[in-house]
Structures are given as C-alpha cells and as structure tokens.
Coordinates of C-alpha atoms and ligand atoms in Angstrom, one line a residue:
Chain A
X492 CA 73.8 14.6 78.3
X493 CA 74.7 11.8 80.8
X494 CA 71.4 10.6 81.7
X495 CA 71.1 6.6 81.3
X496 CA 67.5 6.3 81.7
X497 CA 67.5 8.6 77.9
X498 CA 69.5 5.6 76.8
X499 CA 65.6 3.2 76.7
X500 CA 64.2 5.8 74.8
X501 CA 62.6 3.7 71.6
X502 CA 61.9 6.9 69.9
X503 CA 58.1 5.6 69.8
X504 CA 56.9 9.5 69.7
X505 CA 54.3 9.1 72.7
X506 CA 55.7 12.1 74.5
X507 CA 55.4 14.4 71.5
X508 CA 51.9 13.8 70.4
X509 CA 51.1 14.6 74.3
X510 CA 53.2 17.7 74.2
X511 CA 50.3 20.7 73.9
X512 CA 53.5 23.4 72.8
X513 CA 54.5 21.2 70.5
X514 CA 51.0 21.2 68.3
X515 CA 51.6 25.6 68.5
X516 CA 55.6 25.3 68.5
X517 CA 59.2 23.7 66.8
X518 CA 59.5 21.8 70.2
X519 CA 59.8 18.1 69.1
X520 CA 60.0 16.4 72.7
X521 CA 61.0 13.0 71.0
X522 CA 64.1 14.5 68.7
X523 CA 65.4 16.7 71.7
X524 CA 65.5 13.1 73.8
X525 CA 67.0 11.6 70.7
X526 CA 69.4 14.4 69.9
X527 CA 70.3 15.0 73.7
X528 CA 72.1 11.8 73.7
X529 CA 74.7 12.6 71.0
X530 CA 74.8 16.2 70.9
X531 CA 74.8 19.5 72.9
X532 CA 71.4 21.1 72.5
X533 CA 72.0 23.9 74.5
X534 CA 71.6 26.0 71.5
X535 CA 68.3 25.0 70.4
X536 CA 65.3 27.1 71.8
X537 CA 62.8 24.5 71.4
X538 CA 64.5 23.4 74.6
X539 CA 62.8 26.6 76.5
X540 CA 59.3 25.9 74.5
X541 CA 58.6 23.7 76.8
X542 CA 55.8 24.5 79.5
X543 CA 56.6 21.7 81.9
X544 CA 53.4 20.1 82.0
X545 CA 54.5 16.8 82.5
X546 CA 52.2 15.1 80.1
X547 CA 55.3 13.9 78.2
X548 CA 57.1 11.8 81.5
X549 CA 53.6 11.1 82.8
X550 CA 52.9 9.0 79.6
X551 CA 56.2 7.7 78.2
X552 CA 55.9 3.9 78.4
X553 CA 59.7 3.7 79.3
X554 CA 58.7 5.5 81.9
X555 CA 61.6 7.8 81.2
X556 CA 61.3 11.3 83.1
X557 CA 61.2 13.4 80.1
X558 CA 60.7 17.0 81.7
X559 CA 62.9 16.3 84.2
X560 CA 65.2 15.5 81.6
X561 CA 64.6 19.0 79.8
X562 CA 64.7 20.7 83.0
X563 CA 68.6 19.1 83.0
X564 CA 69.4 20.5 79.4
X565 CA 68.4 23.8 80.3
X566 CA 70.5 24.0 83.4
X567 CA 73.2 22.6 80.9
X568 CA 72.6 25.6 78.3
X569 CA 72.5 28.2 81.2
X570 CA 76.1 27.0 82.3
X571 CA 77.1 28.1 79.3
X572 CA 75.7 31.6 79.1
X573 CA 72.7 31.0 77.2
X574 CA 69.6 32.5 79.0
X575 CA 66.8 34.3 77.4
X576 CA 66.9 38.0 78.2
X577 CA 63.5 38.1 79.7
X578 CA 64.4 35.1 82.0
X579 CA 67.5 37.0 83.0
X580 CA 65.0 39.9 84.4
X581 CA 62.9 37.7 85.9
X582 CA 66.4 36.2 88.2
X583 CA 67.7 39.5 88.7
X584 CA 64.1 40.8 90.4
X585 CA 65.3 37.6 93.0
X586 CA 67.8 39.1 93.3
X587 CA 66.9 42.5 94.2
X588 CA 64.0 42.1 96.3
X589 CA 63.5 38.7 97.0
X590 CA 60.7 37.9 94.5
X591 CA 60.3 37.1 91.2
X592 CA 57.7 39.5 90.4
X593 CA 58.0 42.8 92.7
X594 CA 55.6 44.7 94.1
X595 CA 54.7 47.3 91.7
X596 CA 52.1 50.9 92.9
X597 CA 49.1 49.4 91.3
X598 CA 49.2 46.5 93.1
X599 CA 50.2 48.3 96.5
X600 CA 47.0 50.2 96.1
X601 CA 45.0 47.3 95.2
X602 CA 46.3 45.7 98.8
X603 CA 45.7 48.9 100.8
X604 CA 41.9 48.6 99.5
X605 CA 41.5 45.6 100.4
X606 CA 42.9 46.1 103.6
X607 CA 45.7 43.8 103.2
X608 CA 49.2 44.7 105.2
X609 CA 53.0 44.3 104.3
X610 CA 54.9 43.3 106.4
X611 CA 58.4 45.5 105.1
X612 CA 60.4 44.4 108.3
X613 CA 59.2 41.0 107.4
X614 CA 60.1 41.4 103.4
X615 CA 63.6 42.9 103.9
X616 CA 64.7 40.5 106.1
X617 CA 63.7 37.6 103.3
X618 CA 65.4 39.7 100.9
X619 CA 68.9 39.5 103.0
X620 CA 68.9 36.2 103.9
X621 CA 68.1 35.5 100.1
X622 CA 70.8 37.5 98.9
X623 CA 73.3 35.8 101.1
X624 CA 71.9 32.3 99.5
X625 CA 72.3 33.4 96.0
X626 CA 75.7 34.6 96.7
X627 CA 76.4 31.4 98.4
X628 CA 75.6 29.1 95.9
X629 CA 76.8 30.9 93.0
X630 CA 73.6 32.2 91.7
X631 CA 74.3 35.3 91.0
X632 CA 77.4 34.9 88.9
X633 CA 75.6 32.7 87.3
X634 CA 73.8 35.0 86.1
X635 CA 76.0 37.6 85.1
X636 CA 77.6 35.5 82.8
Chain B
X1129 CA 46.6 17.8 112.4
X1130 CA 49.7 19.9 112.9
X1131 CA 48.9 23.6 112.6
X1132 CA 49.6 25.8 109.2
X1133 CA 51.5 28.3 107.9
X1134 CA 49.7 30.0 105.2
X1135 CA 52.4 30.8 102.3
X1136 CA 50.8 33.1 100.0
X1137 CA 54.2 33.7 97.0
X1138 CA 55.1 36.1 94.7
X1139 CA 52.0 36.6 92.3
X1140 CA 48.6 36.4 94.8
X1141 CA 50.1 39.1 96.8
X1142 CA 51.9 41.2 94.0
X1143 CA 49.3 40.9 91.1
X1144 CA 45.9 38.9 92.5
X1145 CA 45.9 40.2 96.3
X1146 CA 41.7 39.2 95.6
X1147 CA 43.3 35.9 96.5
X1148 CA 45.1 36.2 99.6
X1149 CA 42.1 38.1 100.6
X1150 CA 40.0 35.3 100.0
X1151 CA 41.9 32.6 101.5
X1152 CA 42.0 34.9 104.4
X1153 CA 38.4 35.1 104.6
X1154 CA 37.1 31.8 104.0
X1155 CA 39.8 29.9 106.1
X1156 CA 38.6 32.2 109.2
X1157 CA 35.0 31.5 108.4
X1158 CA 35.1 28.0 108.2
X1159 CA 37.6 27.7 111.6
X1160 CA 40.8 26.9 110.4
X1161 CA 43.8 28.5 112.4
X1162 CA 46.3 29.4 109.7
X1163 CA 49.0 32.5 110.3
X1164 CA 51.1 33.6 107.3
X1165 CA 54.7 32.2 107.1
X1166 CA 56.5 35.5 108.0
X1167 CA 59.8 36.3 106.2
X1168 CA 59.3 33.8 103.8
X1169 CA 60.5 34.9 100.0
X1170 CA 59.9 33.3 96.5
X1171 CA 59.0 30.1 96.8
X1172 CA 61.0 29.6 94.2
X1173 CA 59.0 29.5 90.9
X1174 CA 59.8 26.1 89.3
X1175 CA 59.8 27.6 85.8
X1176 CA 63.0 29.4 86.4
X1177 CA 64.9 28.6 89.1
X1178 CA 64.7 24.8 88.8
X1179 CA 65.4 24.9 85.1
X1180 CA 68.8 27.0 85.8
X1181 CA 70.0 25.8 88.9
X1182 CA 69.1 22.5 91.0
X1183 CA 71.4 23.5 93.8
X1184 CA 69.6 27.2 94.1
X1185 CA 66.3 26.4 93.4
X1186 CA 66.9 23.6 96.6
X1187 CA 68.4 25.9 98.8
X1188 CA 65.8 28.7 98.5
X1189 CA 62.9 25.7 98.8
X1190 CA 64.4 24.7 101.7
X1191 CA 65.0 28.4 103.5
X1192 CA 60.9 28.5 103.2
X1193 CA 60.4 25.1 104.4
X1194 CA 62.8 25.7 107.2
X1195 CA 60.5 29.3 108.1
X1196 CA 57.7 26.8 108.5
X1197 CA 60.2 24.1 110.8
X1198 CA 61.2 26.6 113.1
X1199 CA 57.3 27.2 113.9
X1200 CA 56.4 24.1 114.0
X1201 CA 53.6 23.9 111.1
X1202 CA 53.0 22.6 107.7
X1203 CA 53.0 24.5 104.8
X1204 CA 49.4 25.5 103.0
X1205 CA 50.2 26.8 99.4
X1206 CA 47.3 28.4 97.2
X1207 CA 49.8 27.7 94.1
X1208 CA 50.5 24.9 91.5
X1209 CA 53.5 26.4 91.4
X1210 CA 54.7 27.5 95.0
X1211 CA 53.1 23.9 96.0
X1212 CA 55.8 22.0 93.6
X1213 CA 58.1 23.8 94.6
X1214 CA 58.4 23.5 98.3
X1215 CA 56.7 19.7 97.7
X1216 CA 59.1 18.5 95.7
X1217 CA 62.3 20.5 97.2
X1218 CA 61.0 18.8 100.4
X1219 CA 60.8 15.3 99.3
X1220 CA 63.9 15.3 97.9
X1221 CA 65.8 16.5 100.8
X1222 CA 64.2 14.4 102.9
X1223 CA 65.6 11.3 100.8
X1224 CA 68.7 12.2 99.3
X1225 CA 71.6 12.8 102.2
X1226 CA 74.3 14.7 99.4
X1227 CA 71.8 17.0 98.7
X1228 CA 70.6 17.9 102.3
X1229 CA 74.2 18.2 103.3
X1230 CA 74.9 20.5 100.5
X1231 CA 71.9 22.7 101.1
X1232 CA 72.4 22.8 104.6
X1233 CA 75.7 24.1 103.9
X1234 CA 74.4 27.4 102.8
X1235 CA 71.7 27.6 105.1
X1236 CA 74.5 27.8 107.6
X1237 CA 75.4 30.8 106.7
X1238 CA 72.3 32.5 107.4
X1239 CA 72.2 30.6 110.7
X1240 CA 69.7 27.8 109.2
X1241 CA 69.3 24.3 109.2
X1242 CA 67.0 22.0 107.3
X1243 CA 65.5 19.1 109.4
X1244 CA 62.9 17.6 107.5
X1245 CA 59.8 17.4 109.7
X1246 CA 57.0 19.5 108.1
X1247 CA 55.0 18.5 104.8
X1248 CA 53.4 20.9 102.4
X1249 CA 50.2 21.0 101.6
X1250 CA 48.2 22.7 98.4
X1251 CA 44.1 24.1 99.7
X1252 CA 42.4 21.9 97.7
X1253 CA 43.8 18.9 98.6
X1254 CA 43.8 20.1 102.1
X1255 CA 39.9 21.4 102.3
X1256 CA 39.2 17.6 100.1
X1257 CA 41.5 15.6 102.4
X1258 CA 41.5 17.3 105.9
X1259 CA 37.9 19.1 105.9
X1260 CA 36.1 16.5 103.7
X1261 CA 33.0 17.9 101.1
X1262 CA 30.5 17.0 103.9
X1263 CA 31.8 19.3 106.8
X1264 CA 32.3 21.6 104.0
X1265 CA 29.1 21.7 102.5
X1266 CA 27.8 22.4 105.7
X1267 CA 29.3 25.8 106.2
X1268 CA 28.0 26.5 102.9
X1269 CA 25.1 29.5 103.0
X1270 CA 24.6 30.4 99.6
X1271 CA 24.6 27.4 97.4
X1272 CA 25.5 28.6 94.0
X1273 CA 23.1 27.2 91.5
X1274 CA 26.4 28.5 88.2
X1275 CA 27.7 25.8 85.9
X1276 CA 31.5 26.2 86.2
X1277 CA 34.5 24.8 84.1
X1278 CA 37.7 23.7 87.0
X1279 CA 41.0 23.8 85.6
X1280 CA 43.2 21.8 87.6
X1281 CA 46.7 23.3 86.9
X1282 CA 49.6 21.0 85.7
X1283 CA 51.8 21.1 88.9
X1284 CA 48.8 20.1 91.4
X1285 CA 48.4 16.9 90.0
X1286 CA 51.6 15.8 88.1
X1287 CA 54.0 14.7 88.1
X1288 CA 51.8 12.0 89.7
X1289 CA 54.3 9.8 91.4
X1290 CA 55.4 12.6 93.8
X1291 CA 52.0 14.2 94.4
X1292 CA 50.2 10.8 95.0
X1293 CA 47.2 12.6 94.4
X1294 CA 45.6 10.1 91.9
X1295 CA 44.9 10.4 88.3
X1296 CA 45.7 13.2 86.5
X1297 CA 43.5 12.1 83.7
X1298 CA 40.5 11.8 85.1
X1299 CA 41.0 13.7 88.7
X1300 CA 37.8 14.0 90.7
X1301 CA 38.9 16.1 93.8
X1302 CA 39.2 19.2 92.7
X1303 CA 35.4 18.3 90.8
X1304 CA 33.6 17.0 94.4
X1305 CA 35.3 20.4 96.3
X1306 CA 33.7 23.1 93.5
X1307 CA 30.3 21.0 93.7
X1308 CA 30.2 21.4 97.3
X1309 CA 29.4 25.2 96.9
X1310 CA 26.4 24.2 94.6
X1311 CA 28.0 24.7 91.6
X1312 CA 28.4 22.9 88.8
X1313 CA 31.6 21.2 87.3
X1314 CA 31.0 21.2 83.4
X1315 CA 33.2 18.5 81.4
X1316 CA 34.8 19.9 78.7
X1317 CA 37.0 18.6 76.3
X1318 CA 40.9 19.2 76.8
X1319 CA 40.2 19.9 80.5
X1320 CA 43.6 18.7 82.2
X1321 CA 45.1 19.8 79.5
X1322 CA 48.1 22.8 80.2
X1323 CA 47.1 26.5 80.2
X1324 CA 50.3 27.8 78.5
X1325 CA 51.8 29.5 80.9
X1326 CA 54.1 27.5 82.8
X1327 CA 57.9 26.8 82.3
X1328 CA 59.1 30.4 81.2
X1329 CA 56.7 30.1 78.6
X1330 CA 54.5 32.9 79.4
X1331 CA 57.4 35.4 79.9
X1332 CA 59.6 34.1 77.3
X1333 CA 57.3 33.5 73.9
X1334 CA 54.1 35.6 75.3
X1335 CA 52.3 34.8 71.9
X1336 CA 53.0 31.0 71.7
X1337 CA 51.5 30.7 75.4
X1338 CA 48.2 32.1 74.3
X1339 CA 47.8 29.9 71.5
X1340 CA 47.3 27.0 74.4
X1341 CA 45.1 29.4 76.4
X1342 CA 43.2 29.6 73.1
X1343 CA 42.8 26.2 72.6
X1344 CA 41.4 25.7 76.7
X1345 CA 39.2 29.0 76.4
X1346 CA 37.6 27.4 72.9
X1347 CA 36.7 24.5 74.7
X1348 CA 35.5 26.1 78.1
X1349 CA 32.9 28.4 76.0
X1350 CA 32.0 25.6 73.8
X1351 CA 31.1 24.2 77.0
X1352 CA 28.6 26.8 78.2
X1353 CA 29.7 28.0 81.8
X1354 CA 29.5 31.2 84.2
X1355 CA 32.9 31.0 85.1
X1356 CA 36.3 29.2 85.3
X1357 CA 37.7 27.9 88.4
X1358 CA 41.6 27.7 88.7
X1359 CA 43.6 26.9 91.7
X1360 CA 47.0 28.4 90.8
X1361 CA 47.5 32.5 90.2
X1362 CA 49.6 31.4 87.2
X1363 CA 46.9 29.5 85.5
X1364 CA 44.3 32.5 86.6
X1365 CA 46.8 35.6 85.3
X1366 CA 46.8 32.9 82.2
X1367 CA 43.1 33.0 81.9
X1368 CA 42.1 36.6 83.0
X1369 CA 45.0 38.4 81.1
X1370 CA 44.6 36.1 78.0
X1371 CA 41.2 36.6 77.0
X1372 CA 41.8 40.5 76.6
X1373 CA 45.1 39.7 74.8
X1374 CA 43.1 37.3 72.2
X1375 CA 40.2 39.9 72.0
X1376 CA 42.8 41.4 69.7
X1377 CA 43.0 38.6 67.2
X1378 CA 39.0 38.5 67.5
X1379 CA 38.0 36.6 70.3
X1380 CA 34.9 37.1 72.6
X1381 CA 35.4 35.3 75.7
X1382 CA 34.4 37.2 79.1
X1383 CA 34.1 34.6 81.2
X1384 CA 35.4 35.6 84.7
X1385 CA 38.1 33.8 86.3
X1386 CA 38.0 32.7 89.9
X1387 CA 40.1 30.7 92.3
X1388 CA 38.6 27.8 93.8
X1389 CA 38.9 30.2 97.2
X1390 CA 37.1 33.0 96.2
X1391 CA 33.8 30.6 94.5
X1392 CA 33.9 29.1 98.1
X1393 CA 34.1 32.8 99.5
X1394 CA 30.7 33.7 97.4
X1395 CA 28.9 30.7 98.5
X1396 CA 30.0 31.5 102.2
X1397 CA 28.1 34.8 101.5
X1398 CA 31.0 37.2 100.6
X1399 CA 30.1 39.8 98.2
X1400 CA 32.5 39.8 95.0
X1401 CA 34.0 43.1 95.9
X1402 CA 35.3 41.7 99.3
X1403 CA 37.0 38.8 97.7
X1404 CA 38.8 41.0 95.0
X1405 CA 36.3 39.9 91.8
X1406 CA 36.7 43.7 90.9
X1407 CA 40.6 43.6 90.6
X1408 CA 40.5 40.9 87.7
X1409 CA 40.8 42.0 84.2
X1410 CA 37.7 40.5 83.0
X1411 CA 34.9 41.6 85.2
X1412 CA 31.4 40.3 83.9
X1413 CA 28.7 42.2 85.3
X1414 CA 26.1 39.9 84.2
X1415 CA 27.5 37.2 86.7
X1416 CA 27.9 39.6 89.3
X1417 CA 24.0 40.0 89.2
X1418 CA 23.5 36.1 89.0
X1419 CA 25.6 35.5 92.5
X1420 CA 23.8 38.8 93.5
X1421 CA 20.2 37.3 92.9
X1422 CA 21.4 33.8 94.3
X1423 CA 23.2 35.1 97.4
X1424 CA 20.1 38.1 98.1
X1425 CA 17.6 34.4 97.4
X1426 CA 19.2 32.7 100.5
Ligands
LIG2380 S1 57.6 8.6 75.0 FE1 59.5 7.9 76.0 S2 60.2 6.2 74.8 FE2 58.7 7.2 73.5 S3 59.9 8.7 72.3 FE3 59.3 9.8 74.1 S4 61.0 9.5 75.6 FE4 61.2 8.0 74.0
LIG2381 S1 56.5 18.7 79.8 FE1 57.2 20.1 78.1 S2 57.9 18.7 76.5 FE2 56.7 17.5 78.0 S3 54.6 17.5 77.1 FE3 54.7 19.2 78.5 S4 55.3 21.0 77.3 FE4 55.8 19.1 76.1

C-alpha cells in the first residue's frame, strides 16, 4: 500500500498490545502495518478482525493513523472481489431500501406501540435518491463483483 | 444556537425504537425544539461503507448532511456511529476541495449540492456542552439514588483529534451528565475500553465480538451496578443481545442496558414502559421496582 506515513513505523508493537481483538483474535495490528508495506494483504482476514476502535492510531507514538490505514487495505481487498458474505448482505439491504438494517414486523409492531410513526413517503423517497448515489458512484457494481 | 435536526439512523428506529422514543420525550420535556431530519437514509454506518468505499461512504454522508443544509439546522445524532459518520464526512469536505468537488458531482444528479454550513452534533456532548449539568439537574424530578456503569462508545470519543472532545482515557463528560440524574458513575476497570461490536465485527465473526463483550460485562458486574449506560444502539444491541448469547456458555449477567436518554427519561419521571425498557432483551424486574420505589418516593 502507498501510504508514506506506514513508512515511520518502528515496529515498536504499541498498537498491538492496545488492540482489544487482538488479545481474542489472529489480528496482529503491528505485522499487518509491517506486511502492508511489501505485500498485498488483501487476502488475510485478520484485516476484517478489526473493530475500529481506534486505540491503535490514538496511541502509536509515530503518530501514524493505524485504523485509518486498515480502513484503506480493506477498500484495497474489496476492489478486488473479496468481501465477506455477511457484509455483502449488509450492502445489498442499502441498496434495497435505503438502510442497512430494514425494518423487519417485529419491530414495526414494537413502533406502532409505542406510538411511533413512519413516515413511508418520507423513506421511499431516501431510498431513490440513494439508489441513484450508489449507482452513480459505482457502488453497486462494486458489489456484484 | 442554530436549531436541530434530530437524526435518529438505521438501528434506534428498526431494532431499539425505546430510544427514539426517549429522545423524543425527554428533549420535549426539557424544551429543546428538535424535528426529525425527514428523508434522511443510512447515515452511513462507518463499519461498512467507509471500509469498502471512501468515495460512497462520502457521498451518502454528505446527501444527510445536505437534508440538514437545506433546513437550515445542525445535526443531533443519538449514535457513535451515525455521529462519525456525518462528523467526519463533514469535516472532511469542508477541508479537502477534490473531494467536495467529486461528491458534489453525484449529488447533482439528484439535484443536490453540498455547502458546508451545518455541524453535527452527538446528545451528550450537546446536553454537556449546550444545556450544561446545572440547567440540567434542575429539570431533574426523580433523582435516581442507582449506581451505574457508562460506557462511552469508541466513535464518540476517538479518534480524538477530530472529535476534540478531550481525553479518551480518562473522559469525564459523559460521567458529570449520568450523575446529574442522581445516579451513580461506578469506575470499573477496562471502562473505555471497545464493546466488540464495531467494524463489521459483530456481523462478520459474531463469536469473536462477544468475547470483548465478555471481557466489559466481567468487569461491569465485578463492579457492582443497577445498570449500564451506553450512548450508541450498537454498543447497547452489543450489551443487551450479548448477555443472553453468553448465558449459553454459563454466564449470569442481567444487568439492563439503557441509553443515556432513556436514564434521563426515568429521572424526568417517565415510567420504563414509556421509554421502551420493556422492548430490551434483558428486562430486570428487580430494577424496575428500585426506579418504581424511587420515582413513587418523589
Ligand atoms: S504503534 Fe505505530 S510505530 Fe509502533 S508498531 Fe504500531 S504502527 Fe508501528
Ligand atoms: S482500531 Fe482495530 S487494529 Fe486498532 S486497536 Fe482497535 S481493533 Fe485493534
């Protein structure tokens, strides 16, 4: 990855011991920096391990911005086809309604009881103009691929 | 102050509408004029979208901001995550020219145009900024005499250069708002520490998410507290779903979950059942009686 600021990194390990999925998970922040820099990594799933806290770029004493930085290899990996199937689900509820997690009956009830209101003029209108976005900026293909 | 728009997401109207309720409730009662942010879509959640696609996740961040632009009024989230978002799409496009030119690119083609003149706010750093704990404590009725564990969120406070919102190791705000209502902010160990959920995590490797839910909820009973307060739905679907997920592998939590809007709701003298207590997974009966006594005391 092009990214100079990776370049500083002095592999001192600060990020990983703040990383709380790397102490349940194969996600070594540090090597993924380190590795990033001379390889594609878009293969390895620690890169989607991560829960972007921000504990790793909020303490790195290069003050390199390390989530930010894995936020870049994912977009990297997703290029290239590779996106989880359950993310995939996730996107395509975007891009069928508008949201990423639809309104399902349960929860329709649970509004009506409460005396909450949906506005569905309000919604579908969202959902057009959100469509025409994600069509616009390649989204979607994206997606399919 | 320039007016609100009230932008409520995906998740607090699809899976925790006990939220929008309470915002709803507590903002009226207290006298601030907020309307919702009509038409406005996901928001959208950084997870995802800004992991897979800068130029998408901008231009649907910007769409919402551009709802609020056309009004004339900030933005008030009630989530971590919608609050990134739209905070950090925002700053950026007001700095970075390429970018604002690209977006506004699409935009044109659904007739819109990004300006830059609103900011987006997150309601606690609104109610601790804007209202201040001592006009806020006054509209408290029932002060609640609980001892309750506040979990920040990861994406209120950090990344801390763009939120300017102070330490995210030792924050205080959040703390000072909660103890306005009479409760009690417990210090417990791990406490601005992540929930697990964030990032794709939760919907990606489920298991591996609740193993840093675990690790909070150990620490939060250790503590000893009535309940946890959360400010994000994310972190609270984390919480509330979580502990009957890790009641399989043995665990016996039960503490109920609560946005910091629906604590304030109770000590404003809503009953739980009005501010949606009823529609979380865990519901504790034993605390219901405790605000019961408290608010029937005042
Ligand atoms: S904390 Fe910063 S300098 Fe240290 S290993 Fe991590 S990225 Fe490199
Ligand atoms: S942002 Fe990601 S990599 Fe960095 S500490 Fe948090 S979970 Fe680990």
């Amino acid at each position: 990855m092009k990214n100079p600021d990776i370049l500083t990194c002095f592999q001192c390990g600060t990020c990983h011991a703040s990383c709380p999925s790397g102490k349940y998970t194969s996600l070594n922040i540090r090597k993924i920096v380190r590795d990033s820099v001379k390889k594609d990594v878009s293969d390895q799933p620690e890169i989607w391990m991560c829960t972007t806290c921000y504990d790793c770029q909020e303490r790195c004493p290069r003050g390199i911005k390390v989530t930010d930085a894995v936020l870049a290899l994912r977009s990297e990996a997703v290029k290239k086809g590779k996106i989880l199937p359950v993310h995939r689900n996730v996107c395509n509820f975007l891009i069928e309604t508008g949201q990423s997690i639809p309104l399902d009956d349960k929860h329709r009830d649970m509004r009506k009881k409460l005396g909450l209101r949906i506005d569905e003029a309000s919604r579908k209108k969202a959902h057009k103009e959100v469509k025409a976005l994600l069509g616009s900026t390649g989204f979607e293909e994206l997606i399919k691929k | 102050m320039r007016k609100l728009s009230l932008f409520t997401g995906c998740l607090i109207p699809n899976r925790y509408p006990g939220i929008e309720k309470a915002t709803m409730l507590v903002l009226e009662r207290i006298g601030i004029k907020c309307s919702e942010l009509k038409e406005a879509a996901c928001c959208p959640a950084p997870g995802i979208y800004r992991s897979f696609d800068n130029i998408t996740w901008l231009t649907l961040a910007s769409r919402n901001l551009v709802l609020a632009e056309e009004k004339g009024t900030d933005i008030l989230t009630i989530c971590n995550g919608c609050f990134s978002s739209l905070m950090d799409a925002n700053n950026i496009l007001k700095t970075d020219a390429g970018l604002r030119n690209e977006v506004n690119a699409h935009l044109q083609k659904i007739g819109k145009e990004y300006r830059g003149t609103i900011e987006v706010r997150h309601i606690i750093e609104f109610l601790h900024t804007d209202i201040g704990v001592n006009k806020l404590g006054d509209a408290i009725e029932k002060p609640l005499e609980i001892r309750a564990a506040v979990h920040y969120g990861c994406h209120l406070l950090k990344p801390t250069r763009e939120r300017k919102l102070g330490s995210a190791q030792f924050p205080v705000f959040f703390d000072e708002l909660v103890e306005t209502t009479g409760a009690k902010s417990v210090p417990y160990e791990g406490k601005t520490s992540c929930c697990g959920a964030g990032g794709g995590v939760r919907s990606a490797m489920l298991e591996t998410s609740f193993k840093m839910t675990e690790y909070k909820l150990d620490r939060i009973q250790k503590a000893g507290v009535d309940c946890i307060i959360d400010a994000c739905p994310f972190c609270h679907l984390q919480y509330d779903a979580g502990q009957i997920e890790l009641e399989k592998s043995g665990k016996d939590y039960d503490i109920p979950v609560l946005h910091f809007t629906q604590l304030l709701g109770l000590a404003l003298g809503f009953t739980p059942d009005e501010l949606g207590l009823h529609l979380n997974e865990i519901v504790n009966l034993k605390f219901e009686e405790k605000i019961a006594q408290i608010q029937k005391w005042y």
